[in-house]
CSV table of C-alpha atoms in Angstrom, one decimal:
chain,number,residue,atom,x,y,z
A,1,UNK,CA,0.0,0.1,0.1
A,2,UNK,CA,1.4,3.4,-0.8
A,3,UNK,CA,1.8,6.1,1.5
A,4,UNK,CA,-1.0,8.0,-0.3
A,5,UNK,CA,-3.2,5.2,0.2
A,6,UNK,CA,-2.3,5.1,4.1
A,7,UNK,CA,-3.6,8.7,4.6
A,8,UNK,CA,-6.6,8.5,2.3
A,9,UNK,CA,-9.7,10.0,3.6
A,10,UNK,CA,-13.1,10.2,2.0
A,11,UNK,CA,-15.6,12.6,3.2
A,12,UNK,CA,-19.1,13.7,2.0
A,13,UNK,CA,-19.9,17.5,1.7
A,14,UNK,CA,-23.4,19.0,1.6
A,15,UNK,CA,-24.1,22.2,-0.3
A,16,UNK,CA,-27.4,24.1,0.3
A,17,UNK,CA,-28.9,27.4,-0.5
A,18,UNK,CA,-31.5,29.1,-2.9
A,19,UNK,CA,-31.7,28.6,-6.4
A,20,UNK,CA,-29.4,30.6,-8.8
A,21,UNK,CA,-26.8,31.6,-5.8
A,22,UNK,CA,-24.1,29.9,-7.8
A,23,UNK,CA,-24.1,26.6,-6.0
A,24,UNK,CA,-23.8,24.5,-9.1
A,25,UNK,CA,-21.0,26.6,-10.4
A,26,UNK,CA,-19.2,26.5,-7.1
A,27,UNK,CA,-19.3,22.7,-6.7
A,28,UNK,CA,-18.2,22.4,-10.5
A,29,UNK,CA,-15.5,24.7,-10.2
A,30,UNK,CA,-14.1,23.0,-7.0
A,31,UNK,CA,-14.2,19.7,-8.8
A,32,UNK,CA,-12.8,20.5,-12.1
A,33,UNK,CA,-11.2,23.7,-11.8
A,34,UNK,CA,-13.2,25.3,-14.6
A,35,UNK,CA,-16.0,27.6,-14.7
A,36,UNK,CA,-19.3,26.3,-16.4
A,37,UNK,CA,-20.6,29.6,-18.0
A,38,UNK,CA,-24.3,28.4,-18.8
A,39,UNK,CA,-26.6,28.1,-15.8
A,40,UNK,CA,-28.0,24.5,-15.4
A,41,UNK,CA,-30.3,23.0,-13.1
A,42,UNK,CA,-29.5,20.0,-11.3
A,43,UNK,CA,-31.8,17.0,-12.7
A,44,UNK,CA,-32.0,14.9,-9.4
A,45,UNK,CA,-32.1,15.6,-5.7
A,46,UNK,CA,-28.4,16.1,-5.6
A,47,UNK,CA,-25.7,16.7,-8.2
A,48,UNK,CA,-22.6,15.0,-7.3
A,49,UNK,CA,-19.1,16.2,-8.0
A,50,UNK,CA,-15.9,14.6,-6.8
A,51,UNK,CA,-12.8,16.1,-6.1
A,52,UNK,CA,-9.4,15.0,-4.8
A,53,UNK,CA,-7.0,17.2,-3.1
A,54,UNK,CA,-4.2,17.2,-0.6
A,55,UNK,CA,-4.1,19.3,2.7
A,56,UNK,CA,-1.8,19.0,5.6
A,57,UNK,CA,-0.1,16.0,4.1
A,58,UNK,CA,-3.3,14.1,3.8
A,59,UNK,CA,-5.0,13.1,0.6
A,60,UNK,CA,-8.7,13.7,0.7
A,61,UNK,CA,-11.4,12.8,-1.6
A,62,UNK,CA,-14.5,14.9,-1.0
A,63,UNK,CA,-17.8,14.0,-2.6
A,64,UNK,CA,-19.8,17.2,-3.0
A,65,UNK,CA,-23.5,17.1,-3.1
A,66,UNK,CA,-25.3,20.1,-4.5
A,67,UNK,CA,-28.8,19.9,-3.0
A,68,UNK,CA,-31.8,21.1,-5.1
A,69,UNK,CA,-33.8,23.8,-3.1
A,70,UNK,CA,-37.3,23.2,-4.8
A,71,UNK,CA,-40.0,22.8,-2.4
A,72,UNK,CA,-40.9,19.5,-4.1
A,73,UNK,CA,-37.9,18.0,-2.4
A,74,UNK,CA,-38.4,19.2,1.0
A,75,UNK,CA,-39.6,15.9,2.3
A,76,UNK,CA,-36.7,13.9,0.7
A,77,UNK,CA,-34.0,16.1,1.1
A,78,UNK,CA,-33.5,15.0,4.7
A,79,UNK,CA,-32.1,11.7,3.2
A,80,UNK,CA,-29.0,13.5,1.9
A,81,UNK,CA,-27.9,14.6,5.5
A,82,UNK,CA,-26.7,11.4,7.2
A,83,UNK,CA,-22.9,10.9,7.4
A,84,UNK,CA,-22.1,14.3,6.2
A,85,UNK,CA,-18.7,15.8,7.3
A,86,UNK,CA,-19.1,19.5,6.3
A,87,UNK,CA,-22.2,21.5,5.3
A,88,UNK,CA,-21.9,24.8,3.1
A,89,UNK,CA,-24.6,27.1,3.5
A,90,UNK,CA,-24.5,29.3,0.4
A,91,UNK,CA,-26.0,32.6,-0.7
A,92,UNK,CA,-25.4,35.1,-3.3
A,93,UNK,CA,-23.6,38.5,-2.7
A,94,UNK,CA,-25.9,40.3,-4.9
A,95,UNK,CA,-29.1,38.8,-3.7
A,96,UNK,CA,-30.0,39.8,-0.1
A,97,UNK,CA,-33.3,37.7,-0.2
A,98,UNK,CA,-30.9,34.6,-0.5
A,99,UNK,CA,-29.0,35.9,2.3
A,100,UNK,CA,-32.1,36.2,4.5
A,101,UNK,CA,-33.0,32.6,3.7
A,102,UNK,CA,-29.7,31.5,5.3
A,103,UNK,CA,-31.5,31.9,8.7
A,104,UNK,CA,-35.1,31.6,7.6
A,105,UNK,CA,-34.8,28.2,5.9
A,106,UNK,CA,-31.4,26.7,5.5
A,107,UNK,CA,-29.7,27.1,8.9
A,108,UNK,CA,-33.2,25.8,10.6
A,109,UNK,CA,-33.3,22.9,8.4
A,110,UNK,CA,-29.7,21.8,9.1
A,111,UNK,CA,-30.0,22.1,12.6
A,112,UNK,CA,-33.1,20.1,12.4
A,113,UNK,CA,-31.4,16.9,10.7
A,114,UNK,CA,-27.9,17.4,11.6
A,115,UNK,CA,-27.8,18.4,15.3
A,116,UNK,CA,-26.9,15.2,16.9
A,117,UNK,CA,-24.0,15.2,16.4
A,118,UNK,CA,-23.9,18.7,15.2
A,119,UNK,CA,-22.0,18.8,11.6
A,120,UNK,CA,-19.5,21.7,11.0
A,121,UNK,CA,-20.8,24.5,9.1
A,122,UNK,CA,-19.3,26.9,6.7
A,123,UNK,CA,-21.3,30.3,5.4
A,124,UNK,CA,-20.3,31.0,1.8
A,125,UNK,CA,-20.9,34.1,-0.1
A,126,UNK,CA,-21.0,33.4,-3.9
A,127,UNK,CA,-20.5,35.6,-6.9
A,128,UNK,CA,-17.9,37.9,-5.3
A,129,UNK,CA,-17.2,39.1,-8.8
A,130,UNK,CA,-20.4,40.9,-8.9
A,131,UNK,CA,-19.7,43.0,-5.8
A,132,UNK,CA,-16.0,43.6,-6.9
A,133,UNK,CA,-17.1,45.0,-10.1
A,134,UNK,CA,-19.7,47.5,-8.3
A,135,UNK,CA,-16.8,48.6,-6.3
A,136,UNK,CA,-14.4,49.0,-9.1
A,137,UNK,CA,-16.8,51.1,-11.0
A,138,UNK,CA,-17.7,53.2,-7.9
A,139,UNK,CA,-21.3,52.5,-8.1
A,140,UNK,CA,-23.1,53.4,-4.8
A,141,UNK,CA,-25.4,51.0,-3.3
A,142,UNK,CA,-28.5,50.2,-5.4
A,143,UNK,CA,-27.3,52.5,-8.4
A,144,UNK,CA,-27.5,49.2,-10.6
A,145,UNK,CA,-30.8,48.0,-9.1
A,146,UNK,CA,-29.2,45.6,-6.6
A,147,UNK,CA,-28.0,45.8,-2.8
A,148,UNK,CA,-24.9,43.8,-2.2
A,149,UNK,CA,-23.9,42.0,1.0
A,150,UNK,CA,-20.8,43.4,2.8
A,151,UNK,CA,-18.2,41.1,4.2
A,152,UNK,CA,-19.1,42.5,7.6
A,153,UNK,CA,-22.7,41.1,7.2
A,154,UNK,CA,-21.5,37.9,6.3
A,155,UNK,CA,-18.9,37.6,9.3
A,156,UNK,CA,-21.7,38.6,11.5
A,157,UNK,CA,-24.2,36.1,10.1
A,158,UNK,CA,-21.5,33.3,10.3
A,159,UNK,CA,-21.2,34.1,14.0
A,160,UNK,CA,-25.0,34.0,14.8
A,161,UNK,CA,-25.5,30.8,12.9
A,162,UNK,CA,-22.4,29.2,14.7
A,163,UNK,CA,-20.4,28.7,11.3
A,164,UNK,CA,-16.8,27.8,11.6
A,165,UNK,CA,-15.8,30.5,9.2
A,166,UNK,CA,-17.4,32.9,6.7
A,167,UNK,CA,-15.7,32.8,3.2
A,168,UNK,CA,-16.3,34.6,0.0
A,169,UNK,CA,-15.9,33.0,-3.3
A,170,UNK,CA,-16.0,33.7,-7.0
A,171,UNK,CA,-15.3,31.2,-9.8
A,172,UNK,CA,-13.5,34.1,-11.6
A,173,UNK,CA,-11.0,34.2,-8.5
A,174,UNK,CA,-9.0,30.8,-8.4
A,175,UNK,CA,-7.2,31.7,-5.2
A,176,UNK,CA,-10.5,32.1,-3.5
A,177,UNK,CA,-11.7,28.8,-4.7
A,178,UNK,CA,-8.3,27.0,-3.6
A,179,UNK,CA,-8.7,28.5,-0.2
A,180,UNK,CA,-12.3,27.3,0.1
A,181,UNK,CA,-11.3,23.8,-1.0
A,182,UNK,CA,-8.4,23.6,1.3
A,183,UNK,CA,-11.0,25.0,4.4
A,184,UNK,CA,-13.4,22.2,3.6
A,185,UNK,CA,-10.9,19.6,3.2
A,186,UNK,CA,-9.1,20.5,6.5
A,187,UNK,CA,-12.6,20.6,8.2
A,188,UNK,CA,-13.6,17.3,6.8
A,189,UNK,CA,-10.6,15.4,7.8
A,190,UNK,CA,-11.0,16.4,11.3
A,191,UNK,CA,-14.7,15.5,11.4
A,192,UNK,CA,-15.5,11.8,10.6
A,193,UNK,CA,-19.2,11.2,11.2
A,194,UNK,CA,-18.5,7.3,11.2
A,195,UNK,CA,-16.6,7.5,14.6
A,196,UNK,CA,-17.9,8.4,18.2
A,197,UNK,CA,-18.3,12.1,19.1
A,198,UNK,CA,-16.1,11.7,22.0
A,199,UNK,CA,-13.4,10.4,19.8
A,200,UNK,CA,-13.5,13.3,17.3
A,201,UNK,CA,-10.9,15.9,17.3
A,202,UNK,CA,-11.9,19.6,17.6
A,203,UNK,CA,-12.5,21.1,14.0
A,204,UNK,CA,-10.2,24.1,13.5
A,205,UNK,CA,-10.0,26.5,10.5
A,206,UNK,CA,-6.6,27.9,10.3
């Protein structure tokens, strides 16, 4: 057995959030390092992407499940949550309604189905490039018809819902994608849902 096989870790990551916030593009980019330009709807309850990465000397295989938010799936979506190592709650930085739904819908659902044991959460603000474009062009808030969520608002919300971290991401900024991938892998390795709670190491975001 090779050294890589000795340190091999397979983990499940669930990605939730409203429609059109950038979840599908995010998971595809994390898995393939490319940006799928057309918007597409996932066909089933979950669109699955697989990514292999190395963090802190450990080889990690992440199974990314992009969960459909449609109301029609509310009754079956709980089937996806068991044995999850990390949950990403996503919203779009150019969509305040999706930010509001983090607490009104997604955090409530996650707490209900993943509270025992409580699964580590990351709050992710997607479409960072849309806010950067407004700042670059010196647009005042709402001058282009949109309000943008600030980094401080995201940080504050992450603290309120007990997320391990708040991260902002854009598929147009590879360094942000890599930072998110490393963080997810690091947390996933430290949280194995297959072992008893008392034996798990404390999750840390470095």
